[in-house]
GROMACS .gro file of C-alpha atoms in nm:
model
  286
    1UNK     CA    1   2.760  -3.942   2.313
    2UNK     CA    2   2.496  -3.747   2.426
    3UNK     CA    3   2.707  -3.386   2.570
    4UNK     CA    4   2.500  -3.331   2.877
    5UNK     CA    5   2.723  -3.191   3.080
    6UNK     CA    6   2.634  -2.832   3.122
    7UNK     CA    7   2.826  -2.764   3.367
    8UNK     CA    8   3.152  -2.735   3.146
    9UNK     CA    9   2.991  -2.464   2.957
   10UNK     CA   10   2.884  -2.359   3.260
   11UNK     CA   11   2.852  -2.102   3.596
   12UNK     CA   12   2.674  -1.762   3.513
   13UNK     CA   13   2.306  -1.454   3.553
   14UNK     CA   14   1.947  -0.549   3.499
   15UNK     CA   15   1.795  -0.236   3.544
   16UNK     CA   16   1.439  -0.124   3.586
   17UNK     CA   17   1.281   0.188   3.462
   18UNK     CA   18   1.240   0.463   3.692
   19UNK     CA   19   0.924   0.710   3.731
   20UNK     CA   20   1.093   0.964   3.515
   21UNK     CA   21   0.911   0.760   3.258
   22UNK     CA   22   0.575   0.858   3.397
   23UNK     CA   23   0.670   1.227   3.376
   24UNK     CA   24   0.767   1.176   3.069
   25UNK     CA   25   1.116   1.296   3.068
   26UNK     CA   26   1.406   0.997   2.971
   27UNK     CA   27   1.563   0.825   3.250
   28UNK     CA   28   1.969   0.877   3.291
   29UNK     CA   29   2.120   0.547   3.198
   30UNK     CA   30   2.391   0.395   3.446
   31UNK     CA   31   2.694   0.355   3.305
   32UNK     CA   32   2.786   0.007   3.202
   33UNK     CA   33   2.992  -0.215   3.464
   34UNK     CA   34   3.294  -0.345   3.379
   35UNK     CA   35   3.248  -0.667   3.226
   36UNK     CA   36   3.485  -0.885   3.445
   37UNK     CA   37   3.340  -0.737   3.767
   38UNK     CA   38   3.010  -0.825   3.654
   39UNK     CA   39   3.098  -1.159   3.607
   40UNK     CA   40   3.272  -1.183   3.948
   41UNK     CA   41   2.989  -1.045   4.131
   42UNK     CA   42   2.777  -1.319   3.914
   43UNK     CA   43   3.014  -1.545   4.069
   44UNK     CA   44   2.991  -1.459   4.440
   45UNK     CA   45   2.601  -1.449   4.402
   46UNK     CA   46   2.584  -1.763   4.342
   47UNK     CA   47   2.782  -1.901   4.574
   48UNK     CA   48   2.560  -1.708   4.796
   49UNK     CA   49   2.279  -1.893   4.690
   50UNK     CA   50   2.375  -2.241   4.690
   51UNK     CA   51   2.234  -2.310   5.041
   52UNK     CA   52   1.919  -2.240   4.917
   53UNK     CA   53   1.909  -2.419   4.608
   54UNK     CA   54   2.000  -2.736   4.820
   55UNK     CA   55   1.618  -2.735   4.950
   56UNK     CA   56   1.525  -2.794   4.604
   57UNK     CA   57   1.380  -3.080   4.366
   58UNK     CA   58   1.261  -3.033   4.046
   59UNK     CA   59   1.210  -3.220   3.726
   60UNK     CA   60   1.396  -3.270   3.403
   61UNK     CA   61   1.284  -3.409   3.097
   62UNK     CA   62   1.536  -3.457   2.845
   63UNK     CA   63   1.516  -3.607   2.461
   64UNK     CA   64   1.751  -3.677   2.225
   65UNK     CA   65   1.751  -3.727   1.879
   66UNK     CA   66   1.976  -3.916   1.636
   67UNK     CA   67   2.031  -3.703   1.284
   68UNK     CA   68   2.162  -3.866   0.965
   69UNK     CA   69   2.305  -3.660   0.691
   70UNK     CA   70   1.997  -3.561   0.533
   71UNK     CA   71   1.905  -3.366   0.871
   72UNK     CA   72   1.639  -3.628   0.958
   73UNK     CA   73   1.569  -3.788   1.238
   74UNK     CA   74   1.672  -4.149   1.255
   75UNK     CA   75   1.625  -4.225   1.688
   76UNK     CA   76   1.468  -4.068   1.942
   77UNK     CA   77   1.533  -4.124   2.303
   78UNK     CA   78   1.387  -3.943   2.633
   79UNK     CA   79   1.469  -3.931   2.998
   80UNK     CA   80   1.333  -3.822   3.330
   81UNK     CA   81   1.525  -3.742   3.607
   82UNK     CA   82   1.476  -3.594   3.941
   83UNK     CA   83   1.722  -3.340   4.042
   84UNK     CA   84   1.835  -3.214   4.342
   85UNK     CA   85   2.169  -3.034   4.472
   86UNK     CA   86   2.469  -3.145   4.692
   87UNK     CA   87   2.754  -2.935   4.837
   88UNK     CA   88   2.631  -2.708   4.526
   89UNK     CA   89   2.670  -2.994   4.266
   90UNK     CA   90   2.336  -3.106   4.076
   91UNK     CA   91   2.252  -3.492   4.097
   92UNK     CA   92   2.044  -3.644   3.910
   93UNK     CA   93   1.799  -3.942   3.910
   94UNK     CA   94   1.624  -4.113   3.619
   95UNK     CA   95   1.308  -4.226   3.729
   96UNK     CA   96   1.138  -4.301   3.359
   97UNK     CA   97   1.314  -4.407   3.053
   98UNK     CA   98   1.131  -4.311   2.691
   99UNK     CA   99   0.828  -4.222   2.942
  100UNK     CA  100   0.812  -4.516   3.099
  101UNK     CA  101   0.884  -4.559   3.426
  102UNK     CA  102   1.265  -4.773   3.577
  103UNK     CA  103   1.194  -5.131   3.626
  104UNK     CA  104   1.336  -5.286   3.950
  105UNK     CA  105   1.662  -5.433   3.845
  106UNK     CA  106   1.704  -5.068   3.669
  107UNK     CA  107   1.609  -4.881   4.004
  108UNK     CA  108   1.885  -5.052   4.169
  109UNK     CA  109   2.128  -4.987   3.924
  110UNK     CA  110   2.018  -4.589   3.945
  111UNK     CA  111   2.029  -4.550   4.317
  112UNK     CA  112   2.419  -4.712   4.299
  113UNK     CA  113   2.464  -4.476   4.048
  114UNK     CA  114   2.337  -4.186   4.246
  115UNK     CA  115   2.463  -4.311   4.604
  116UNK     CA  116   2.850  -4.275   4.399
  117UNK     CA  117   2.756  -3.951   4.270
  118UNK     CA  118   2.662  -3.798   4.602
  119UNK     CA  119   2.952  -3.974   4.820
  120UNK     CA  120   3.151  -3.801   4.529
  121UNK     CA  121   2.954  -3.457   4.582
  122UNK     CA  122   3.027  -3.423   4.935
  123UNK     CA  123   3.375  -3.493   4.859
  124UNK     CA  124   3.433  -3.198   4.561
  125UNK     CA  125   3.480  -2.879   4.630
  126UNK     CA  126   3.191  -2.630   4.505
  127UNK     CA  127   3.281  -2.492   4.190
  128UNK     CA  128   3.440  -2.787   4.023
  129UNK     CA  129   3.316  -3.019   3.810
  130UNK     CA  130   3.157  -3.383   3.891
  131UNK     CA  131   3.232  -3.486   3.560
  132UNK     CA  132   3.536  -3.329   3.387
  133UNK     CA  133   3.770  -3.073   3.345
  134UNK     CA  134   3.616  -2.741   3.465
  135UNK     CA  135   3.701  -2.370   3.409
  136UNK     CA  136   3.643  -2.041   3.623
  137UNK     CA  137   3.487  -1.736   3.518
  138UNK     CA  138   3.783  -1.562   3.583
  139UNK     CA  139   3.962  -1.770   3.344
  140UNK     CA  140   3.736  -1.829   3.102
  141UNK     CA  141   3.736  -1.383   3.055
  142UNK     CA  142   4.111  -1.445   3.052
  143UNK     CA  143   4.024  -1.631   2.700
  144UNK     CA  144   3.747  -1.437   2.564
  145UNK     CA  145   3.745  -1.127   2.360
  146UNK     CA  146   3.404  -0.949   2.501
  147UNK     CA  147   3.275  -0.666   2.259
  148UNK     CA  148   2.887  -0.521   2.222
  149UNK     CA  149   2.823  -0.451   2.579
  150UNK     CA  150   2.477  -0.294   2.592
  151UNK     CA  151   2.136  -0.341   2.788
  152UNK     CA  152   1.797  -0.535   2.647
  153UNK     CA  153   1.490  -0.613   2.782
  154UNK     CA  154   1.442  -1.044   2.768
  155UNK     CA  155   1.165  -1.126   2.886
  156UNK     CA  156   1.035  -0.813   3.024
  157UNK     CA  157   1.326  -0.788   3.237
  158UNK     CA  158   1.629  -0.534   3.232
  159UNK     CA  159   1.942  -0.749   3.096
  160UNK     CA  160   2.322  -0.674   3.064
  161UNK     CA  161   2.412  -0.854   2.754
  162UNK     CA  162   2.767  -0.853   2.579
  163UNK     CA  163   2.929  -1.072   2.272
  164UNK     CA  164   3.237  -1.323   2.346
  165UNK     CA  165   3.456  -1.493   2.099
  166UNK     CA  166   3.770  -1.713   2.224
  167UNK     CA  167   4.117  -1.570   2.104
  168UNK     CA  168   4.310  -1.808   1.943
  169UNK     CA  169   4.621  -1.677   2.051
  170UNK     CA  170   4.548  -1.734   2.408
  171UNK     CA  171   4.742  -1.952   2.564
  172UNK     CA  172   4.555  -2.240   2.688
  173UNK     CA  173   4.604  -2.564   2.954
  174UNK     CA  174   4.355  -2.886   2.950
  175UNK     CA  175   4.062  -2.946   2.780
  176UNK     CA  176   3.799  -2.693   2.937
  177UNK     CA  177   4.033  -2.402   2.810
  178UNK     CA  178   4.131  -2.546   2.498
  179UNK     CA  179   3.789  -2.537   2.423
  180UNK     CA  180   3.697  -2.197   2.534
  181UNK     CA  181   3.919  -2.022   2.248
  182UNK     CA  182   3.693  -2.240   2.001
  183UNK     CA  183   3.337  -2.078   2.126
  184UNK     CA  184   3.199  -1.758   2.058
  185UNK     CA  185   2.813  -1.679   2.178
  186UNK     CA  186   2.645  -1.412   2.392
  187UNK     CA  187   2.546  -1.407   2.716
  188UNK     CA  188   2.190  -1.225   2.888
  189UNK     CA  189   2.287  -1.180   3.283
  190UNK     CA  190   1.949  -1.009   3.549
  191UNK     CA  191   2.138  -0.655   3.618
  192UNK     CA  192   1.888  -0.655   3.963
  193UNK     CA  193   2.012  -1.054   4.072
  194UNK     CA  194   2.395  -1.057   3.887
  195UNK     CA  195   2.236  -1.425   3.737
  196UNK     CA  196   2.245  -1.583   3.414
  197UNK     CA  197   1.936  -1.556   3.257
  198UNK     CA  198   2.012  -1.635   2.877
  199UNK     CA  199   2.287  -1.796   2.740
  200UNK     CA  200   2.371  -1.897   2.304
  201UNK     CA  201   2.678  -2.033   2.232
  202UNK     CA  202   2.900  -2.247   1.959
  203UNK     CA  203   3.173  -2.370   1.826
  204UNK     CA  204   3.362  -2.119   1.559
  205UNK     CA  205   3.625  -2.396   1.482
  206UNK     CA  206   3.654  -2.757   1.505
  207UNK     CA  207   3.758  -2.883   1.841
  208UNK     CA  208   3.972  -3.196   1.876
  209UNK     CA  209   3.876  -3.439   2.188
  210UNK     CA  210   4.209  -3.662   2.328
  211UNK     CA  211   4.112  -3.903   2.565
  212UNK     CA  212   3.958  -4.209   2.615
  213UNK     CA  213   3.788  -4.139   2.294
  214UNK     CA  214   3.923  -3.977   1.963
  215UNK     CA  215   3.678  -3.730   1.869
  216UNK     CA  216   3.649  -3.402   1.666
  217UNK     CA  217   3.380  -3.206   1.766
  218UNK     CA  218   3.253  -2.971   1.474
  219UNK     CA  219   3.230  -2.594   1.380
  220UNK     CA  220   2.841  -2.568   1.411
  221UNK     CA  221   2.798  -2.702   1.710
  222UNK     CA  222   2.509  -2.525   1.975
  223UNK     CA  223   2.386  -2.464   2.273
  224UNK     CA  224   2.152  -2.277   2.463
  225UNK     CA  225   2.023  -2.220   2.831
  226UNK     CA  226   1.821  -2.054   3.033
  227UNK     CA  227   1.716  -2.008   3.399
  228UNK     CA  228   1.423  -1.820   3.541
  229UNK     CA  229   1.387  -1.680   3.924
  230UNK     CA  230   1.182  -1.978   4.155
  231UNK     CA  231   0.953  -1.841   4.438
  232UNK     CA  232   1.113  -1.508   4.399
  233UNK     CA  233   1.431  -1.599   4.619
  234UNK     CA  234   1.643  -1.856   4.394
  235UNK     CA  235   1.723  -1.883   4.008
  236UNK     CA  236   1.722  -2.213   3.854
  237UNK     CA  237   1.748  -2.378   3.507
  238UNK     CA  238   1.441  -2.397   3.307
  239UNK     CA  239   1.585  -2.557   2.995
  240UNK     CA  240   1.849  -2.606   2.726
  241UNK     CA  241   1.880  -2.728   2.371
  242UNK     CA  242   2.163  -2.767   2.106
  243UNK     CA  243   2.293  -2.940   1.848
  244UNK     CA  244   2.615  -3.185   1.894
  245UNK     CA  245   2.767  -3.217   1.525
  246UNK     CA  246   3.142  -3.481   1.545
  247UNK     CA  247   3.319  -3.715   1.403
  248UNK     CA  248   3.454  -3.986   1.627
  249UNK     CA  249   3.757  -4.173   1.563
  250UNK     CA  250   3.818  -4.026   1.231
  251UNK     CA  251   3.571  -4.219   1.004
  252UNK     CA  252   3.239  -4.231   1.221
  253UNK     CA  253   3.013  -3.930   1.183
  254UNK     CA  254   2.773  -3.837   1.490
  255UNK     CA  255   2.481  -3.593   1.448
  256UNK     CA  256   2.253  -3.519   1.763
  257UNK     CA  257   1.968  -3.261   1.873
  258UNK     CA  258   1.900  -3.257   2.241
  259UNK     CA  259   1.629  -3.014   2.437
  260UNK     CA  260   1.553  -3.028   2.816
  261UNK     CA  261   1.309  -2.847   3.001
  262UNK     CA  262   1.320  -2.828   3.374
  263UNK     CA  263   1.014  -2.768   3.597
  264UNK     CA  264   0.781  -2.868   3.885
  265UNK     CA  265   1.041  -2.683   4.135
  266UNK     CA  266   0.956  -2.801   4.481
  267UNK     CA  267   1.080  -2.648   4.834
  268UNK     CA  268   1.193  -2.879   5.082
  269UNK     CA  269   1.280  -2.813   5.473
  270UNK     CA  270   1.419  -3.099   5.717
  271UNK     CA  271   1.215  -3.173   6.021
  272UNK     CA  272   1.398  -3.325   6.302
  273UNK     CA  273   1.179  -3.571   6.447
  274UNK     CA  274   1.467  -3.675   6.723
  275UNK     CA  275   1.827  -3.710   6.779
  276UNK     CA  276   1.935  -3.975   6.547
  277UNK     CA  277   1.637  -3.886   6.289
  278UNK     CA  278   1.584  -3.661   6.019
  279UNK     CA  279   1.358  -3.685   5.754
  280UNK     CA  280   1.295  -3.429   5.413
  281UNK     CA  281   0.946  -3.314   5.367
  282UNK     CA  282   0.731  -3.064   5.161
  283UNK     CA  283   0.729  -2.724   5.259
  284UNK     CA  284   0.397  -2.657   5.337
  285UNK     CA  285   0.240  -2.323   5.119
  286UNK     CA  286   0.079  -2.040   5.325
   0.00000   0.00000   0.00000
């Protein structure tokens, strides 16, 4: 039960110093914007750019690890995928398994796999969720208390940053908000782009999972993100990690650390060669 699904967790993303440094006098500080405007105009700029990010490939290497009580490692599994975006959804592709590369039989399976996600792509609206219940911003501020607004520097770039914590007296419908008012974190969004740079968050509480399978996921549990700006015109994940602590169907414990790192970004255009033919190439560098 390896929780890869970011994109529950997730849709999210400051201010640079002026030359009043230089004459050494201290720059006026903006006020700080309202919290839930900041996260709408987060919102609408990515929307805005989802076109672009569907020219893009990049790579994904993911590894997870099996804990036992003791905190040590007891498996360790890694994946490779190639992924790219449809109608704003990410797909992805495993291409190697434990770093070796998909036999035949297995390549077959993946592209079915794949061909079902992308039919299913086209067909979702953006937004939503391939893979589960999903939850707006809007919403998910609706749930939150949001205290300790202020501005930081991460990684060398102006950052609106603020604290969230779910109220549990919020009242809640499905599984995406139920969950919300267990999580508390913080959240680093580019004041210059409105994007999601940074995110920490966990669960406060235990969270109980009804569904196809019974499971409690525990107080503990982590995860992090983070995305970085590509070719100075799109931002894009460069990596995540947490730590997945539950107990599933009441007497079986699972323990799990998981990291990803996401790189080797690649622009691609279509050339139409004629009518009835398209094909997807590299974008050639200047």
């Amino acid at each position: 039960m390896y929780i890869r699904n970011h994109s529950f967790l997730f849709g999210f993303t400051l201010l640079s110093i002026s030359s009043l440094v230089a004459a050494g006098q201290q720059p006026a500080q903006a006020p700080l914007p309202d919290i839930r405007q900041l996260m709408r105009e987060v919102q609408e700029h990515q929307k805005q750019l989802d076109q672009i990010r569907e020219n893009y490939t990049y790579t994904s290497y993911q590894v997870v690890q099996d804990i036992d009580a003791n905190g040590q490692v007891k498996k360790t599994e890694s994946s490779e995928y190639q992924d790219f975006f449809v109608s704003g959804h990410v797909i992805e592709r495993k291409v190697k398994a434990n770093d070796k590369p998909l036999n035949e039989h297995e390549q077959q399976k993946e592209t079915e796999r794949v061909t079902k996600l992308v039919e299913k792509a086209e067909k979702t609206p953006r937004g939503q969720s391939l893979e589960g219940p999903s939850i707006s911003i809007s919403r998910v501020l609706e749930i939150m208390d949001v205290s300790n607004e202020r501005r930081e520097l991460y990684r060398n770039d102006p950052t609106i940053v603020f604290d969230f914590v779910g109220r549990k007296d919020a009242k809640t419908h499905g599984l995406a908000e139920d969950a919300s008012k267990k999580l508390q974190g913080t959240l680093w969004i580019d004041e210059a782009d409105r994007q999601v740079v940074h995110l920490e968050v966990r669960f406060d509480d235990n969270f109980r999972m009804v569904g196809g399978l019974l499971a409690t996921v525990q107080k503990g549990s982590s995860f992090r993100f983070d995305q970085s700006k590509v070719n100075g015109e799109i931002w894009l994940p460069t990596g995540a990690e947490g730590t997945v602590q539950a107990r599933l169907l009441m007497f079986k414990s699972l323990r799990q650390h998981f990291r990803e790192r996401d790189y080797d970004y690649q622009r691609f255009k279509v050339e139409t060669q004629q009518t009835k033919d398209a094909k997807i190439a590299p974008e050639k560098k200047p």
